[in-house]
PDB file of C-alpha atoms in Angstrom:
ATOM      1  CA  MET C   1      -9.071  12.057  64.611  1.00 37.00           C
ATOM      2  CA  LEU C   2      -7.589   9.625  62.146  1.00 36.00           C
ATOM      3  CA  GLU C   3      -4.427  11.681  61.890  1.00 35.00           C
ATOM      4  CA  ALA C   4      -4.120  11.747  65.658  1.00 35.00           C
ATOM      5  CA  ILE C   5      -4.369   7.978  65.809  1.00 34.00           C
ATOM      6  CA  ALA C   6      -1.826   7.561  63.040  1.00 36.00           C
ATOM      7  CA  SER C   7       0.676   9.849  64.733  1.00 35.00           C
ATOM      8  CA  VAL C   8       0.880   7.786  67.917  1.00 32.00           C
ATOM      9  CA  PRO C   9       4.220   5.917  67.964  1.00 35.00           C
ATOM     10  CA  ILE C  10       3.779   2.155  67.821  1.00 33.00           C
ATOM     11  CA  VAL C  11       5.969   0.788  70.633  1.00 34.00           C
ATOM     12  CA  ARG C  12       5.151  -2.657  71.971  1.00 39.00           C
ATOM     13  CA  PRO C  13       7.049  -5.159  74.071  1.00 40.00           C
ATOM     14  CA  PHE C  14       8.234  -8.229  72.182  1.00 37.00           C
ATOM     15  CA  ARG C  15       5.527 -10.458  73.613  1.00 42.00           C
ATOM     16  CA  ARG C  16       2.782  -8.094  72.593  1.00 42.00           C
ATOM     17  CA  ARG C  17       4.191  -7.841  69.062  1.00 42.00           C
ATOM     18  CA  LEU C  18       4.297 -11.595  68.889  1.00 38.00           C
ATOM     19  CA  LEU C  19       0.707 -11.836  70.101  1.00 40.00           C
ATOM     20  CA  VAL C  20      -0.510  -9.303  67.526  1.00 40.00           C
ATOM     21  CA  ALA C  21       1.277 -11.121  64.715  1.00 40.00           C
ATOM     22  CA  THR C  22      -0.138 -14.454  65.881  1.00 40.00           C
ATOM     23  CA  VAL C  23      -3.700 -13.110  66.035  1.00 41.00           C
ATOM     24  CA  LEU C  24      -3.444 -11.582  62.573  1.00 43.00           C
ATOM     25  CA  LEU C  25      -1.970 -14.789  61.246  1.00 43.00           C
ATOM     26  CA  GLY C  26      -4.853 -16.775  62.640  1.00 43.00           C
ATOM     27  CA  LEU C  27      -7.448 -14.335  61.330  1.00 46.00           C
ATOM     28  CA  ALA C  28      -5.933 -14.484  57.873  1.00 44.00           C
ATOM     29  CA  GLY C  29      -5.943 -18.253  57.873  1.00 41.00           C
ATOM     30  CA  CYS C  30      -2.261 -18.441  56.962  1.00 45.00           C
ATOM     31  CA  SER C  31      -1.209 -20.704  59.803  1.00 45.00           C
ATOM     32  CA  GLY C  32      -2.363 -23.908  58.117  1.00 53.00           C
ATOM     33  CA  GLN C  33      -3.879 -25.355  55.019  1.00 80.00           C
ATOM     34  CA  SER C  34      -7.368 -24.024  55.736  1.00 91.00           C
ATOM     35  CA  PRO C  35      -8.740 -20.854  54.129  1.00 95.00           C
ATOM     36  CA  PRO C  36      -9.510 -17.843  56.345  1.00 94.00           C
ATOM     37  CA  ILE C  37     -12.788 -17.972  58.222  1.00 94.00           C
ATOM     38  CA  GLU C  38     -14.103 -15.132  56.053  1.00 95.00           C
ATOM     39  CA  LEU C  39     -13.596 -17.185  52.894  1.00 96.00           C
ATOM     40  CA  GLN C  40     -15.235 -20.184  54.542  1.00 96.00           C
ATOM     41  CA  ARG C  41     -18.280 -17.989  55.137  1.00 96.00           C
ATOM     42  CA  LEU C  42     -18.196 -17.050  51.462  1.00 96.00           C
ATOM     43  CA  GLN C  43     -18.186 -20.710  50.487  1.00 97.00           C
ATOM     44  CA  ALA C  44     -21.175 -21.442  52.712  1.00 96.00           C
ATOM     45  CA  VAL C  45     -23.370 -18.866  50.956  1.00 96.00           C
ATOM     46  CA  THR C  46     -21.906 -19.353  47.464  1.00 96.00           C
ATOM     47  CA  ASP C  47     -22.468 -23.109  47.128  1.00 95.00           C
ATOM     48  CA  PRO C  48     -26.294 -22.924  47.244  1.00 95.00           C
ATOM     49  CA  LEU C  49     -26.263 -20.070  44.712  1.00 96.00           C
ATOM     50  CA  LEU C  50     -24.096 -22.054  42.290  1.00 94.00           C
ATOM     51  CA  VAL C  51     -26.154 -25.217  42.665  1.00 92.00           C
ATOM     52  CA  ALA C  52     -29.634 -23.670  42.528  1.00 93.00           C
ATOM     53  CA  ASN C  53     -28.780 -21.471  39.547  1.00 93.00           C
ATOM     54  CA  ARG C  54     -26.959 -24.285  37.686  1.00 89.00           C
ATOM     55  CA  ILE C  55     -23.845 -22.149  37.247  1.00 90.00           C
ATOM     56  CA  GLN C  56     -21.271 -24.107  35.247  1.00 83.00           C
ATOM     57  CA  SER C  57     -18.696 -21.386  34.561  1.00 77.00           C
ATOM     58  CA  THR C  58     -15.279 -22.121  36.081  1.00 77.00           C
ATOM     59  CA  PRO C  59     -13.023 -21.318  37.754  1.00 92.00           C
ATOM     60  CA  ILE C  60     -14.038 -18.513  40.108  1.00 96.00           C
ATOM     61  CA  HIS C  61     -11.487 -17.280  42.641  1.00 97.00           C
ATOM     62  CA  PHE C  62     -12.186 -15.583  45.967  1.00 97.00           C
ATOM     63  CA  THR C  63      -9.659 -13.658  48.037  1.00 97.00           C
ATOM     64  CA  LEU C  64      -9.399 -11.052  50.786  1.00 96.00           C
ATOM     65  CA  GLN C  65      -7.772  -7.637  50.499  1.00 95.00           C
ATOM     66  CA  LEU C  66      -7.028  -4.933  53.049  1.00 94.00           C
ATOM     67  CA  GLY C  67      -9.174  -2.327  51.309  1.00 91.00           C
ATOM     68  CA  ASP C  68      -8.952   1.304  50.277  1.00 87.00           C
ATOM     69  CA  SER C  69      -8.070   2.720  53.680  1.00 90.00           C
ATOM     70  CA  ALA C  70      -4.893   0.605  53.876  1.00 92.00           C
ATOM     71  CA  ALA C  71      -3.195   2.919  51.372  1.00 90.00           C
ATOM     72  CA  PHE C  72      -3.815   5.908  53.642  1.00 90.00           C
ATOM     73  CA  TRP C  73      -2.506   4.159  56.744  1.00 92.00           C
ATOM     74  CA  ALA C  74       0.536   2.827  54.894  1.00 91.00           C
ATOM     75  CA  GLN C  75       1.385   6.300  53.637  1.00 87.00           C
ATOM     76  CA  THR C  76       0.778   7.880  57.053  1.00 89.00           C
ATOM     77  CA  SER C  77       3.062   5.288  58.645  1.00 91.00           C
ATOM     78  CA  GLY C  78       5.849   5.880  56.125  1.00 88.00           C
ATOM     79  CA  LEU C  79       5.711   2.371  54.646  1.00 88.00           C
ATOM     80  CA  CYS C  80       5.670   3.504  51.015  1.00 85.00           C
ATOM     81  CA  LYS C  81       7.411   6.309  49.195  1.00 71.00           C
ATOM     82  CA  PRO C  82       6.365   7.909  45.901  1.00 65.00           C
ATOM     83  CA  SER C  83       8.803   7.513  43.035  1.00 64.00           C
ATOM     84  CA  ASN C  84       8.200  11.165  42.160  1.00 62.00           C
ATOM     85  CA  PRO C  85       6.581  14.104  44.007  1.00 58.00           C
ATOM     86  CA  GLY C  86       3.414  13.909  41.911  1.00 62.00           C
ATOM     87  CA  ASP C  87       2.823  10.180  42.387  1.00 64.00           C
ATOM     88  CA  GLU C  88      -0.419   9.984  44.362  1.00 66.00           C
ATOM     89  CA  ASP C  89      -0.769   6.220  43.891  1.00 74.00           C
ATOM     90  CA  ALA C  90       2.483   5.171  45.525  1.00 77.00           C
ATOM     91  CA  CYS C  91       0.599   3.347  48.278  1.00 86.00           C
ATOM     92  CA  SER C  92      -2.365   2.088  46.249  1.00 85.00           C
ATOM     93  CA  ASN C  93      -1.045  -1.473  46.083  1.00 86.00           C
ATOM     94  CA  TRP C  94      -1.578  -1.706  49.836  1.00 89.00           C
ATOM     95  CA  SER C  95      -5.318  -1.833  49.189  1.00 89.00           C
ATOM     96  CA  HIS C  96      -4.912  -5.211  47.517  1.00 89.00           C
ATOM     97  CA  HIS C  97      -2.660  -6.801  50.132  1.00 90.00           C
ATOM     98  CA  THR C  98      -4.041  -9.912  51.749  1.00 90.00           C
ATOM     99  CA  PRO C  99      -4.194  -9.687  55.556  1.00 90.00           C
ATOM    100  CA  GLY C 100      -1.380 -12.167  56.043  1.00 84.00           C
ATOM    101  CA  PRO C 101       1.457 -12.178  58.576  1.00 85.00           C
ATOM    102  CA  SER C 102       3.098  -8.839  59.274  1.00 87.00           C
ATOM    103  CA  THR C 103       6.817  -8.172  59.067  1.00 89.00           C
ATOM    104  CA  SER C 104       6.759  -5.317  61.610  1.00 92.00           C
ATOM    105  CA  ALA C 105       4.599  -3.819  64.314  1.00 94.00           C
ATOM    106  CA  THR C 106       3.876  -0.847  62.047  1.00 94.00           C
ATOM    107  CA  GLU C 107       2.619  -3.099  59.275  1.00 93.00           C
ATOM    108  CA  ALA C 108       0.467  -4.967  61.795  1.00 94.00           C
ATOM    109  CA  GLN C 109      -1.040  -1.645  62.869  1.00 95.00           C
ATOM    110  CA  VAL C 110      -1.814  -0.734  59.254  1.00 93.00           C
ATOM    111  CA  GLN C 111      -3.611  -4.054  58.823  1.00 93.00           C
ATOM    112  CA  ARG C 112      -5.517  -3.571  62.054  1.00 94.00           C
ATOM    113  CA  LEU C 113      -6.652  -0.025  61.219  1.00 94.00           C
ATOM    114  CA  ALA C 114      -7.596  -0.999  57.661  1.00 92.00           C
ATOM    115  CA  TYR C 115      -9.760  -3.753  59.152  1.00 92.00           C
ATOM    116  CA  LEU C 116     -11.351  -1.625  61.881  1.00 92.00           C
ATOM    117  CA  ILE C 117     -11.905   1.593  59.927  1.00 89.00           C
ATOM    118  CA  GLY C 118     -12.052   0.357  56.331  1.00 87.00           C
ATOM    119  CA  SER C 119     -15.045   0.261  54.017  1.00 81.00           C
ATOM    120  CA  ALA C 120     -17.057  -2.808  53.055  1.00 83.00           C
ATOM    121  CA  ASN C 121     -16.249  -3.248  49.378  1.00 90.00           C
ATOM    122  CA  ALA C 122     -16.031  -6.091  46.892  1.00 94.00           C
ATOM    123  CA  ILE C 123     -14.650  -6.038  43.363  1.00 94.00           C
ATOM    124  CA  THR C 124     -14.763  -8.472  40.446  1.00 95.00           C
ATOM    125  CA  PHE C 125     -11.933  -8.771  37.941  1.00 93.00           C
ATOM    126  CA  PRO C 126     -12.446  -9.980  34.338  1.00 91.00           C
ATOM    127  CA  HIS C 127     -10.505 -13.227  34.860  1.00 90.00           C
ATOM    128  CA  GLY C 128     -12.856 -14.424  37.574  1.00 92.00           C
ATOM    129  CA  LEU C 129     -11.257 -13.090  40.756  1.00 96.00           C
ATOM    130  CA  ILE C 130     -13.672 -11.693  43.346  1.00 97.00           C
ATOM    131  CA  ALA C 131     -11.923  -9.782  46.128  1.00 96.00           C
ATOM    132  CA  PHE C 132     -13.591  -8.733  49.374  1.00 96.00           C
ATOM    133  CA  ASP C 133     -12.287  -6.075  51.725  1.00 95.00           C
ATOM    134  CA  ARG C 134     -11.727  -7.855  55.022  1.00 94.00           C
ATOM    135  CA  SER C 135     -13.612  -5.095  56.820  1.00 92.00           C
ATOM    136  CA  PHE C 136     -16.752  -6.247  54.978  1.00 92.00           C
ATOM    137  CA  PHE C 137     -16.980  -9.107  57.435  1.00 93.00           C
ATOM    138  CA  LEU C 138     -16.648  -6.763  60.393  1.00 90.00           C
ATOM    139  CA  GLU C 139     -19.519  -4.597  59.178  1.00 85.00           C
ATOM    140  CA  HIS C 140     -21.702  -7.612  58.277  1.00 87.00           C
ATOM    141  CA  GLN C 141     -21.050  -9.918  61.200  1.00 86.00           C
ATOM    142  CA  ASP C 142     -23.374 -12.940  61.143  1.00 87.00           C
ATOM    143  CA  ASP C 143     -25.337 -11.346  58.283  1.00 92.00           C
ATOM    144  CA  ASP C 144     -25.299 -14.165  55.747  1.00 95.00           C
ATOM    145  CA  ALA C 145     -28.233 -12.626  53.885  1.00 96.00           C
ATOM    146  CA  ALA C 146     -26.213  -9.509  53.060  1.00 94.00           C
ATOM    147  CA  LEU C 147     -23.180 -11.601  52.159  1.00 96.00           C
ATOM    148  CA  ARG C 148     -25.300 -13.786  49.871  1.00 97.00           C
ATOM    149  CA  CYS C 149     -26.612 -10.758  47.985  1.00 97.00           C
ATOM    150  CA  VAL C 150     -23.148  -9.267  47.494  1.00 97.00           C
ATOM    151  CA  VAL C 151     -21.739 -12.593  46.273  1.00 97.00           C
ATOM    152  CA  ALA C 152     -24.618 -12.911  43.782  1.00 98.00           C
ATOM    153  CA  HIS C 153     -24.027  -9.322  42.637  1.00 97.00           C
ATOM    154  CA  GLU C 154     -20.307  -9.949  42.039  1.00 97.00           C
ATOM    155  CA  LEU C 155     -20.955 -13.306  40.363  1.00 97.00           C
ATOM    156  CA  THR C 156     -23.258 -11.494  37.960  1.00 97.00           C
ATOM    157  CA  HIS C 157     -20.484  -9.104  36.925  1.00 97.00           C
ATOM    158  CA  PHE C 158     -18.268 -12.076  36.061  1.00 95.00           C
ATOM    159  CA  LEU C 159     -20.870 -14.348  34.488  1.00 94.00           C
ATOM    160  CA  HIS C 160     -22.338 -11.545  32.355  1.00 95.00           C
ATOM    161  CA  ARG C 161     -18.838 -10.383  31.264  1.00 94.00           C
ATOM    162  CA  HIS C 162     -19.474  -6.783  32.249  1.00 95.00           C
ATOM    163  CA  ALA C 163     -15.791  -5.768  32.152  1.00 92.00           C
ATOM    164  CA  TYR C 164     -15.411  -7.217  28.661  1.00 92.00           C
ATOM    165  CA  LEU C 165     -18.547  -5.501  27.399  1.00 93.00           C
ATOM    166  CA  SER C 166     -17.319  -2.162  28.723  1.00 94.00           C
ATOM    167  CA  ALA C 167     -13.921  -2.635  27.103  1.00 92.00           C
ATOM    168  CA  ARG C 168     -15.504  -3.618  23.790  1.00 93.00           C
ATOM    169  CA  ALA C 169     -17.799  -0.595  23.861  1.00 94.00           C
ATOM    170  CA  GLU C 170     -14.841   1.704  24.507  1.00 92.00           C
ATOM    171  CA  ALA C 171     -12.830   0.168  21.677  1.00 91.00           C
ATOM    172  CA  ASP C 172     -15.704  -0.039  19.198  1.00 93.00           C
ATOM    173  CA  ARG C 173     -18.809   2.123  19.225  1.00 92.00           C
ATOM    174  CA  LEU C 174     -17.431   4.803  21.582  1.00 92.00           C
ATOM    175  CA  ARG C 175     -13.927   5.151  20.175  1.00 91.00           C
ATOM    176  CA  HIS C 176     -14.675   8.167  17.967  1.00 93.00           C
ATOM    177  CA  LEU C 177     -16.403  10.199  20.681  1.00 93.00           C
ATOM    178  CA  PRO C 178     -14.670  13.208  22.242  1.00 95.00           C
ATOM    179  CA  ASN C 179     -12.990  12.308  25.515  1.00 93.00           C
ATOM    180  CA  ALA C 180     -15.593  13.978  27.734  1.00 94.00           C
ATOM    181  CA  GLU C 181     -18.484  12.265  25.937  1.00 95.00           C
ATOM    182  CA  LYS C 182     -16.689   8.921  26.065  1.00 94.00           C
ATOM    183  CA  LYS C 183     -16.221   9.194  29.841  1.00 94.00           C
ATOM    184  CA  ARG C 184     -19.880  10.026  30.299  1.00 95.00           C
ATOM    185  CA  ALA C 185     -20.993   7.128  28.087  1.00 95.00           C
ATOM    186  CA  LEU C 186     -18.724   4.641  29.869  1.00 95.00           C
ATOM    187  CA  ALA C 187     -19.992   5.855  33.256  1.00 95.00           C
ATOM    188  CA  ALA C 188     -23.583   5.407  32.098  1.00 95.00           C
ATOM    189  CA  LEU C 189     -22.782   1.872  30.927  1.00 96.00           C
ATOM    190  CA  SER C 190     -21.058   1.042  34.218  1.00 96.00           C
ATOM    191  CA  GLN C 191     -24.000   2.348  36.237  1.00 96.00           C
ATOM    192  CA  GLU C 192     -26.452   0.290  34.211  1.00 97.00           C
ATOM    193  CA  GLN C 193     -24.303  -2.784  34.772  1.00 97.00           C
ATOM    194  CA  GLU C 194     -24.458  -2.140  38.520  1.00 97.00           C
ATOM    195  CA  LEU C 195     -28.253  -1.909  38.408  1.00 97.00           C
ATOM    196  CA  ALA C 196     -28.387  -5.081  36.304  1.00 98.00           C
ATOM    197  CA  ALA C 197     -26.168  -6.873  38.821  1.00 98.00           C
ATOM    198  CA  ASP C 198     -28.495  -5.750  41.627  1.00 98.00           C
ATOM    199  CA  ARG C 199     -31.483  -7.154  39.753  1.00 98.00           C
ATOM    200  CA  ASN C 200     -29.868 -10.458  38.892  1.00 98.00           C
ATOM    201  CA  ALA C 201     -28.571 -10.846  42.442  1.00 98.00           C
ATOM    202  CA  MET C 202     -32.131 -10.678  43.741  1.00 98.00           C
ATOM    203  CA  LEU C 203     -33.178 -13.212  41.116  1.00 98.00           C
ATOM    204  CA  MET C 204     -30.343 -15.621  41.957  1.00 98.00           C
ATOM    205  CA  VAL C 205     -31.108 -15.354  45.667  1.00 98.00           C
ATOM    206  CA  ALA C 206     -34.801 -16.034  45.058  1.00 98.00           C
ATOM    207  CA  VAL C 207     -34.012 -19.066  42.861  1.00 97.00           C
ATOM    208  CA  ALA C 208     -31.929 -20.439  45.730  1.00 97.00           C
ATOM    209  CA  GLY C 209     -34.959 -20.186  48.029  1.00 97.00           C
ATOM    210  CA  HIS C 210     -33.989 -17.094  50.005  1.00 98.00           C
ATOM    211  CA  ASP C 211     -35.839 -13.820  50.476  1.00 98.00           C
ATOM    212  CA  PRO C 212     -34.702 -11.332  47.793  1.00 98.00           C
ATOM    213  CA  ALA C 213     -35.908  -8.454  49.971  1.00 98.00           C
ATOM    214  CA  ALA C 214     -32.697  -8.985  51.951  1.00 97.00           C
ATOM    215  CA  CYS C 215     -30.795  -7.551  48.978  1.00 97.00           C
ATOM    216  CA  VAL C 216     -32.749  -4.303  49.231  1.00 97.00           C
ATOM    217  CA  GLN C 217     -32.011  -4.251  52.952  1.00 95.00           C
ATOM    218  CA  GLU C 218     -28.311  -4.775  52.199  1.00 93.00           C
ATOM    219  CA  LEU C 219     -28.318  -1.793  49.840  1.00 93.00           C
ATOM    220  CA  GLN C 220     -30.063   0.271  52.516  1.00 91.00           C
ATOM    221  CA  LEU C 221     -27.453  -0.775  55.066  1.00 86.00           C
ATOM    222  CA  THR C 222     -24.665   0.125  52.648  1.00 84.00           C
ATOM    223  CA  ALA C 223     -26.171   3.579  52.217  1.00 83.00           C
ATOM    224  CA  GLU C 224     -26.404   4.029  55.985  1.00 82.00           C
ATOM    225  CA  LEU C 225     -22.820   2.877  56.537  1.00 74.00           C
ATOM    226  CA  ASP C 226     -21.599   5.336  53.923  1.00 69.00           C
ATOM    227  CA  ALA C 227     -21.499   8.617  55.803  1.00 56.00           C
ATOM    228  CA  MET C 228     -21.427  10.648  52.589  1.00 59.00           C
ATOM    229  CA  VAL C 229     -24.539   8.943  51.069  1.00 59.00           C
ATOM    230  CA  HIS C 230     -23.246   9.368  47.532  1.00 66.00           C
ATOM    231  CA  PRO C 231     -25.586  11.271  45.231  1.00 73.00           C
ATOM    232  CA  ASP C 232     -25.908  10.532  41.535  1.00 78.00           C
ATOM    233  CA  ASP C 233     -22.761  11.393  39.605  1.00 84.00           C
ATOM    234  CA  PRO C 234     -22.940  11.284  35.788  1.00 83.00           C
ATOM    235  CA  LEU C 235     -19.249  10.351  35.726  1.00 87.00           C
ATOM    236  CA  GLY C 236     -19.356   7.828  38.584  1.00 88.00           C
ATOM    237  CA  THR C 237     -19.024   4.085  38.144  1.00 89.00           C
ATOM    238  CA  HIS C 238     -21.984   3.413  40.478  1.00 92.00           C
ATOM    239  CA  PRO C 239     -25.428   4.974  40.678  1.00 92.00           C
ATOM    240  CA  GLY C 240     -26.169   7.176  43.658  1.00 91.00           C
ATOM    241  CA  HIS C 241     -27.668   5.458  46.692  1.00 90.00           C
ATOM    242  CA  GLY C 242     -31.121   6.943  46.135  1.00 90.00           C
ATOM    243  CA  ARG C 243     -31.370   5.815  42.527  1.00 92.00           C
ATOM    244  CA  ARG C 244     -29.977   2.395  43.308  1.00 94.00           C
ATOM    245  CA  LEU C 245     -32.385   1.778  46.180  1.00 94.00           C
ATOM    246  CA  LYS C 246     -35.397   2.924  44.154  1.00 96.00           C
ATOM    247  CA  ALA C 247     -34.443   0.686  41.231  1.00 97.00           C
ATOM    248  CA  ALA C 248     -34.046  -2.325  43.545  1.00 98.00           C
ATOM    249  CA  ARG C 249     -37.370  -1.722  45.295  1.00 98.00           C
ATOM    250  CA  ASP C 250     -39.163  -1.282  41.965  1.00 98.00           C
ATOM    251  CA  TYR C 251     -37.694  -4.510  40.601  1.00 98.00           C
ATOM    252  CA  LEU C 252     -38.572  -6.435  43.764  1.00 98.00           C
ATOM    253  CA  SER C 253     -42.233  -5.408  43.616  1.00 97.00           C
ATOM    254  CA  GLN C 254     -42.809  -5.292  39.863  1.00 97.00           C
ATOM    255  CA  ARG C 255     -40.606  -7.415  37.614  1.00 98.00           C
ATOM    256  CA  LEU C 256     -39.015  -9.992  39.900  1.00 98.00           C
ATOM    257  CA  PRO C 257     -42.058 -12.318  40.245  1.00 98.00           C
ATOM    258  CA  ALA C 258     -42.362 -12.749  36.467  1.00 98.00           C
ATOM    259  CA  ASP C 259     -38.598 -13.132  36.008  1.00 98.00           C
ATOM    260  CA  LEU C 260     -38.517 -15.734  38.770  1.00 98.00           C
ATOM    261  CA  ARG C 261     -41.247 -17.796  37.088  1.00 97.00           C
ATOM    262  CA  ARG C 262     -39.375 -17.724  33.783  1.00 97.00           C
ATOM    263  CA  ARG C 263     -36.057 -18.641  35.394  1.00 95.00           C
ATOM    264  CA  ARG C 264     -37.628 -21.578  37.245  1.00 94.00           C
ATOM    265  CA  GLN C 265     -39.215 -22.801  34.016  1.00 93.00           C
ATOM    266  CA  GLN C 266     -35.841 -22.646  32.268  1.00 91.00           C
ATOM    267  CA  LEU C 267     -34.128 -24.507  35.111  1.00 89.00           C
ATOM    268  CA  ALA C 268     -36.863 -27.146  35.204  1.00 87.00           C
ATOM    269  CA  ARG C 269     -35.957 -28.135  31.663  1.00 83.00           C
ATOM    270  CA  THR C 270     -32.432 -28.965  32.847  1.00 74.00           C
ATOM    271  CA  SER C 271     -33.360 -30.323  36.273  1.00 61.00           C
ATOM    272  CA  ARG C 272     -31.235 -33.468  35.811  1.00 63.00           C
ATOM    273  CA  ILE C 273     -28.061 -31.380  35.607  1.00 63.00           C
ATOM    274  CA  GLU C 274     -26.618 -30.038  38.832  1.00 70.00           C
ATOM    275  CA  ALA C 275     -23.572 -27.896  39.488  1.00 71.00           C
ATOM    276  CA  ARG C 276     -21.260 -29.620  41.954  1.00 86.00           C
ATOM    277  CA  PRO C 277     -18.912 -27.045  43.487  1.00 93.00           C
ATOM    278  CA  VAL C 278     -15.385 -28.240  44.203  1.00 94.00           C
ATOM    279  CA  TRP C 279     -13.247 -25.850  46.272  1.00 96.00           C
ATOM    280  CA  THR C 280      -9.455 -25.696  46.554  1.00 96.00           C
ATOM    281  CA  TRP C 281      -7.372 -23.443  48.796  1.00 96.00           C
ATOM    282  CA  ASN C 282      -4.075 -22.052  47.554  1.00 96.00           C
ATOM    283  CA  PRO C 283      -2.228 -20.695  50.623  1.00 94.00           C
ATOM    284  CA  SER C 284       0.628 -19.288  48.533  1.00 92.00           C
ATOM    285  CA  ASP C 285      -1.615 -16.997  46.485  1.00 93.00           C
ATOM    286  CA  GLN C 286      -4.336 -16.723  49.149  1.00 94.00           C
ATOM    287  CA  LEU C 287      -6.969 -17.850  46.629  1.00 96.00           C
ATOM    288  CA  TYR C 288     -10.050 -19.952  47.368  1.00 97.00           C
ATOM    289  CA  THR C 289     -11.113 -21.332  44.004  1.00 97.00           C
ATOM    290  CA  VAL C 290     -14.383 -23.019  43.106  1.00 96.00           C
ATOM    291  CA  ARG C 291     -14.880 -25.138  40.020  1.00 93.00           C
ATOM    292  CA  THR C 292     -18.371 -26.321  39.206  1.00 87.00           C
ATOM    293  CA  ARG C 293     -18.698 -29.748  37.628  1.00 79.00           C
ATOM    294  CA  PRO C 294     -21.827 -30.941  35.827  1.00 70.00           C
ATOM    295  CA  GLY C 295     -23.292 -33.997  37.513  1.00 60.00           C
ATOM    296  CA  ARG C 296     -26.391 -36.121  37.058  1.00 54.00           C
ATOM    297  CA  THR C 297     -29.101 -36.162  39.701  1.00 49.00           C
ATOM    298  CA  GLY C 298     -32.266 -38.116  39.951  1.00 45.00           C
ATOM    299  CA  GLY C 299     -33.377 -41.153  37.926  1.00 39.00           C
TER     300      GLY C 299
END
């Protein structure tokens, strides 16, 4: 069905093309100095997490990307050509495009299809950039609880330096392993980091006064939205849905209450220090950056 949709010629009158471009421009937030509405939603759920958890690490950048399906639609529409016959990643950069203004009706259609049919992913880069597929906000409309849990999960990856720890392990203790063993060990480390990020996300959400059970519900929803329901893969970067859900439920019912008490005791000892988030929007780079400043509260 996707191929049938992609093969339909895109022919629109000028006014319709102009309307489509204008709508996309407005959705992307590029028409003024304000960030896109999706990033404003991110700010609304991120601020309480930063403040309640006394997060002082800065800066952290948020942005939108078109998502994995954009590469397929760009290739199907003939918008990218491989440099050689074996280049399967010729269109991969389309995944990271921000949904800004289109230069053609075909490009507008690629953006639209990537939004409507794309997956709901987020990714954290080592330098503090957290990118959300724009389709995430379509699949989680008005679901701030799910958004809060995903933000906390991605913040954990950055704050706990997971990418750095993986790189150090590969360059140090795993460097002498045969290639197959090294891949398996790195996958195991990545999967454990994902489970750790799930746990800490629930803890951060609970510290901020929200129900951490919503994070288990978000994982359940993710599994339901994923038609393939990924099983465990010893070479995958993420645990299978079944393992991930079980680990989250076990943590929620067993270890979270004790961890929450300890975290609150630690925070109580620094209760006079509060993180004050300061946000800036860079329309050129499509980055919404938060810097947390230490500030005194109370007497």
